[in-house]
Short mmCIF file of C-alpha atoms in Angstrom, two decimals:
data_model
loop_
_atom_site.label_atom_id
_atom_site.label_comp_id
_atom_site.label_asym_id
_atom_site.label_seq_id
_atom_site.Cartn_x
_atom_site.Cartn_y
_atom_site.Cartn_z
CA UNK A 343 213.85 122.91 17.39
CA UNK A 344 213.11 120.13 19.80
CA UNK A 345 215.94 117.48 20.49
CA UNK A 346 215.25 114.16 19.09
CA UNK A 347 214.86 111.32 21.75
CA UNK A 348 214.87 108.20 19.30
CA UNK A 349 217.21 105.20 19.03
CA UNK A 350 219.42 107.15 16.45
CA UNK A 351 219.84 110.06 18.74
CA UNK A 352 220.78 107.76 21.61
CA UNK A 353 223.41 106.02 19.42
CA UNK A 354 224.87 109.38 18.49
CA UNK A 355 224.87 110.48 22.00
CA UNK A 356 226.67 107.09 23.19
CA UNK A 357 229.03 107.33 20.12
CA UNK A 358 230.03 110.96 21.29
CA UNK A 359 230.54 109.87 24.58
CA UNK A 360 232.70 107.01 23.76
CA UNK A 361 235.02 109.47 21.63
CA UNK A 362 235.34 111.68 24.83
CA UNK A 363 236.23 108.82 27.19
CA UNK A 364 238.97 107.34 24.60
CA UNK A 365 240.13 110.87 24.11
CA UNK A 366 241.33 111.09 27.56
CA UNK A 367 242.07 107.62 28.62
CA UNK A 368 243.49 104.28 26.98
CA UNK A 369 241.20 101.45 27.82
CA UNK A 370 242.37 97.95 27.68
CA UNK A 371 240.16 96.96 24.93
CA UNK A 372 237.48 98.20 22.51
CA UNK A 373 234.93 96.08 24.55
CA UNK A 374 235.97 97.70 27.84
CA UNK A 375 235.51 101.07 26.11
CA UNK A 376 231.91 100.12 25.42
CA UNK A 377 231.38 98.75 28.90
CA UNK A 378 232.40 102.19 30.57
CA UNK A 379 230.12 104.16 28.19
CA UNK A 380 227.08 101.91 28.75
CA UNK A 381 227.73 102.09 32.47
CA UNK A 382 227.94 105.87 32.69
CA UNK A 383 224.91 106.04 30.71
CA UNK A 384 223.09 103.42 32.88
CA UNK A 385 223.67 106.03 36.17
CA UNK A 386 221.18 108.42 34.48
CA UNK A 387 218.54 105.64 34.12
CA UNK A 388 219.15 104.30 37.64
CA UNK A 389 215.23 104.55 38.77
CA UNK A 390 214.31 101.92 36.03
CA UNK A 391 216.96 99.35 37.27
CA UNK A 392 216.27 96.47 39.74
CA UNK A 393 220.22 96.21 40.21
CA UNK A 394 222.79 98.88 40.28
CA UNK A 395 225.97 97.54 38.75
CA UNK A 396 229.32 98.58 40.31
CA UNK A 397 232.25 99.84 38.12
CA UNK A 398 235.58 98.54 39.29
CA UNK A 399 238.44 100.34 37.84
CA UNK A 400 241.44 98.19 38.51
CA UNK A 401 245.27 98.90 37.86
CA UNK A 402 248.29 96.64 38.39
CA UNK A 403 250.37 99.63 39.29
CA UNK A 404 250.49 103.35 39.37
CA UNK A 405 250.12 105.53 36.36
CA UNK A 406 247.74 103.18 34.37
CA UNK A 407 244.99 106.01 34.10
CA UNK A 408 242.56 104.87 36.44
CA UNK A 409 242.18 108.05 38.17
CA UNK A 410 242.18 109.91 34.97
CA UNK A 411 239.21 107.23 33.93
CA UNK A 412 237.37 108.35 37.09
CA UNK A 413 237.60 112.06 36.33
CA UNK A 414 235.86 111.44 33.03
CA UNK A 415 233.29 109.38 34.77
CA UNK A 416 232.78 112.12 37.39
CA UNK A 417 231.84 114.74 34.59
CA UNK A 418 229.61 112.48 32.75
CA UNK A 419 227.91 110.21 35.23
CA UNK A 420 224.50 111.21 37.23
CA UNK A 421 225.26 113.21 40.34
CA UNK A 422 228.67 112.32 41.12
CA UNK A 423 229.58 112.13 44.71
CA UNK A 424 233.52 111.34 44.64
CA UNK A 425 235.56 110.54 47.87
CA UNK A 426 238.70 108.82 48.77
CA UNK A 427 237.38 108.08 52.13
CA UNK A 428 233.96 108.13 53.65
CA UNK A 429 232.59 106.81 56.79
CA UNK A 430 229.36 104.34 56.42
CA UNK A 431 227.06 106.88 58.04
CA UNK A 432 227.84 109.53 55.78
CA UNK A 433 227.24 107.33 52.73
CA UNK A 434 224.14 106.09 54.21
CA UNK A 435 223.00 109.88 54.52
CA UNK A 436 223.94 110.32 51.15
CA UNK A 437 221.98 107.63 49.57
CA UNK A 438 218.89 108.38 51.61
CA UNK A 439 216.57 109.85 48.87
CA UNK A 440 214.59 108.94 45.74
CA UNK A 441 217.43 109.93 43.61
CA UNK A 442 220.60 108.87 45.05
CA UNK A 443 224.08 110.11 43.79
CA UNK A 444 226.48 107.99 41.92
CA UNK A 445 229.12 107.10 44.27
CA UNK A 446 232.80 107.27 43.17
CA UNK A 447 235.45 105.87 45.28
CA UNK A 448 239.32 106.47 44.32
CA UNK A 449 242.00 105.00 46.17
CA UNK A 450 239.59 101.89 47.06
CA UNK A 451 242.43 99.74 47.84
CA UNK A 452 243.42 101.75 50.66
CA UNK A 453 240.09 101.48 52.23
CA UNK A 454 239.67 97.77 51.57
CA UNK A 455 243.22 96.48 51.55
CA UNK A 456 245.49 95.40 54.57
CA UNK A 457 244.75 96.30 58.04
CA UNK A 458 241.91 98.83 57.03
CA UNK A 459 239.62 95.91 55.39
CA UNK A 460 238.20 94.89 58.81
CA UNK A 461 237.62 98.72 59.77
CA UNK A 462 235.77 99.09 56.40
CA UNK A 463 233.50 96.18 56.78
CA UNK A 464 230.42 98.19 57.06
CA UNK A 465 231.19 100.15 53.90
CA UNK A 466 231.66 96.73 52.16
CA UNK A 467 228.39 95.44 53.21
CA UNK A 468 226.80 98.77 52.03
CA UNK A 469 228.14 98.66 48.62
CA UNK A 470 227.10 94.55 48.42
CA UNK A 471 223.63 95.54 49.73
CA UNK A 472 223.10 98.60 47.48
CA UNK A 473 223.42 96.22 44.21
CA UNK A 474 219.99 95.31 44.56
CA UNK A 475 216.71 97.56 45.05
CA UNK A 476 215.10 97.07 48.54
CA UNK A 477 217.69 95.76 50.35
CA UNK A 478 218.03 98.51 53.24
CA UNK A 479 220.20 98.64 56.17
CA UNK A 480 218.33 98.35 59.43
CA UNK A 481 219.63 100.25 62.59
CA UNK A 482 217.95 100.91 66.07
CA UNK A 483 217.53 104.46 66.92
CA UNK A 484 218.27 104.43 70.60
CA UNK A 485 217.08 108.20 71.13
CA UNK A 486 213.71 107.56 69.62
CA UNK A 487 213.50 103.88 70.52
CA UNK A 488 212.54 103.05 66.94
CA UNK A 489 213.80 100.90 63.89
CA UNK A 490 215.24 102.75 60.97
CA UNK A 491 215.36 101.39 57.38
CA UNK A 492 218.39 103.23 55.53
CA UNK A 493 218.38 102.97 51.73
CA UNK A 494 221.54 101.38 50.01
CA UNK A 495 220.70 101.14 46.55
CA UNK A 496 222.96 103.32 44.43
CA UNK A 497 225.17 103.15 41.32
CA UNK A 498 229.05 103.14 42.45
CA UNK A 499 232.46 103.19 40.77
CA UNK A 500 235.55 102.05 42.58
CA UNK A 501 239.06 102.78 41.42
CA UNK A 502 242.26 101.16 42.97
CA UNK A 503 245.39 99.37 42.74
CA UNK A 504 244.95 95.55 42.66
CA UNK A 505 241.74 93.57 43.22
CA UNK A 506 238.94 94.62 45.51
CA UNK A 507 237.09 92.28 47.76
CA UNK A 508 235.55 89.57 45.85
CA UNK A 509 232.03 90.41 46.77
CA UNK A 510 232.29 93.68 45.29
CA UNK A 511 233.77 92.57 42.15
CA UNK A 512 231.16 90.02 41.73
CA UNK A 513 228.58 92.82 41.41
CA UNK A 514 230.76 94.75 39.02
CA UNK A 515 231.68 95.41 35.57
CA UNK A 516 235.55 95.20 35.93
CA UNK A 517 238.04 97.14 34.02
CA UNK A 518 241.58 96.26 34.29
CA UNK A 519 243.65 99.09 33.32
CA UNK A 520 247.28 98.84 31.89
CA UNK A 521 249.90 101.17 30.88
CA UNK A 522 249.79 103.00 27.72
CA UNK A 523 252.13 101.11 25.13
CA UNK A 524 254.58 103.22 22.91
CA UNK A 525 252.79 105.08 20.49
CA UNK A 526 249.77 105.17 22.38
CA UNK A 527 248.74 109.02 23.18
CA UNK A 528 245.83 110.54 25.00
CA UNK A 529 244.81 114.40 25.37
CA UNK A 530 245.61 116.10 28.59
CA UNK A 531 242.59 116.31 30.88
CA UNK A 532 242.20 119.91 32.45
CA UNK A 533 239.38 120.19 34.85
CA UNK A 534 238.39 123.76 34.22
CA UNK A 535 238.86 123.48 30.52
CA UNK A 536 237.44 120.00 29.50
CA UNK A 537 234.72 119.23 32.31
CA UNK A 538 232.26 121.75 31.09
CA UNK A 539 231.95 120.11 27.75
CA UNK A 540 231.53 116.55 29.39
CA UNK A 541 228.90 117.76 31.66
CA UNK A 542 226.96 119.15 28.84
CA UNK A 543 227.11 115.88 27.25
CA UNK A 544 226.17 114.22 30.34
CA UNK A 545 222.92 116.57 30.15
CA UNK A 546 222.12 115.18 26.65
CA UNK A 547 222.40 111.65 28.05
CA UNK A 548 220.39 112.38 31.12
CA UNK A 549 217.64 113.91 28.81
CA UNK A 550 217.56 111.02 26.33
CA UNK A 551 217.45 108.10 29.00
CA UNK A 552 215.07 109.89 31.41
CA UNK A 553 212.64 110.31 28.36
CA UNK A 554 212.84 106.50 27.88
CA UNK A 555 212.57 105.40 31.55
CA UNK A 556 209.38 103.41 30.85
CA UNK A 557 210.79 101.58 28.08
CA UNK A 558 213.86 100.66 30.10
CA UNK A 559 211.81 99.76 33.18
CA UNK A 560 209.93 97.03 30.89
CA UNK A 561 213.14 95.80 29.04
CA UNK A 562 214.10 92.38 29.40
CA UNK A 563 217.23 91.95 26.99
CA UNK A 564 218.44 88.63 25.94
CA UNK A 565 221.48 87.99 28.43
CA UNK A 566 224.50 85.96 27.22
CA UNK A 567 225.43 85.35 31.20
CA UNK A 568 223.16 84.20 33.99
CA UNK A 569 222.24 84.95 37.63
CA UNK A 570 224.23 87.75 39.39
CA UNK A 571 226.43 88.53 36.20
CA UNK A 572 223.16 88.92 34.26
CA UNK A 573 221.74 91.25 36.94
CA UNK A 574 224.84 93.29 36.74
CA UNK A 575 224.99 93.46 33.18
CA UNK A 576 221.43 93.74 32.28
CA UNK A 577 221.16 97.69 32.59
CA UNK A 578 224.02 98.16 30.05
CA UNK A 579 222.46 95.92 27.53
CA UNK A 580 219.17 97.49 27.86
CA UNK A 581 220.76 100.94 27.18
CA UNK A 582 222.59 99.59 24.15
CA UNK A 583 219.41 97.97 22.86
CA UNK A 584 217.66 101.31 23.45
CA UNK A 585 220.27 103.38 21.60
CA UNK A 586 220.25 100.75 18.46
CA UNK A 587 222.48 101.00 15.54
CA UNK A 588 225.77 99.47 16.23
CA UNK A 589 225.34 99.26 20.04
CA UNK A 590 223.59 96.02 20.41
#
């Protein structure tokens, strides 16, 4: 039997993803769990978006679940490319196609904090520019004596301790993690055991959203925020509206 691709099917897929995320991670609020789920889903429909919201996973200290949440995001987002350090040149090459990967950066505080901040200014600029479509970086190739336009548009998630640069967080859905309270329990996550089921869920997300790209491209959801915040949240709201049922 052919799988359904209608709104009720989408709501079921999002509900299943939400249950999976909250199985392994305690989120700071129910709204934060919804936001993470919708951001993951939005990565699978990135050709429809004019803006690529960043997901910033902030923790005040160690052992707050930020890296575990990034593990779950990696298993369920579109074409994950995860790193704890990367040169801007490598990132440019990774992005440079019509279907860029979803960039996942762990230990982002080590990249953008302290003495490393100036050294990684190009990477910060790339992440800022890549929030909006058609904002390429321009480089001069001395060998060929030509100007090269390098794509920057891609979804990206960054996890770290403490705040990230303001210009990145201003373009992001920010999740402020906390340590689990007494009585809050999560299931242990084992990559070999648990990742295959999450990847199968990612395939369901991908099939549903790619079947509805035309609808998402035309979506103009009513937004409760304005300007850059609206640009950042619009893909998530569009996915929620497409799913229907309780998600809008």
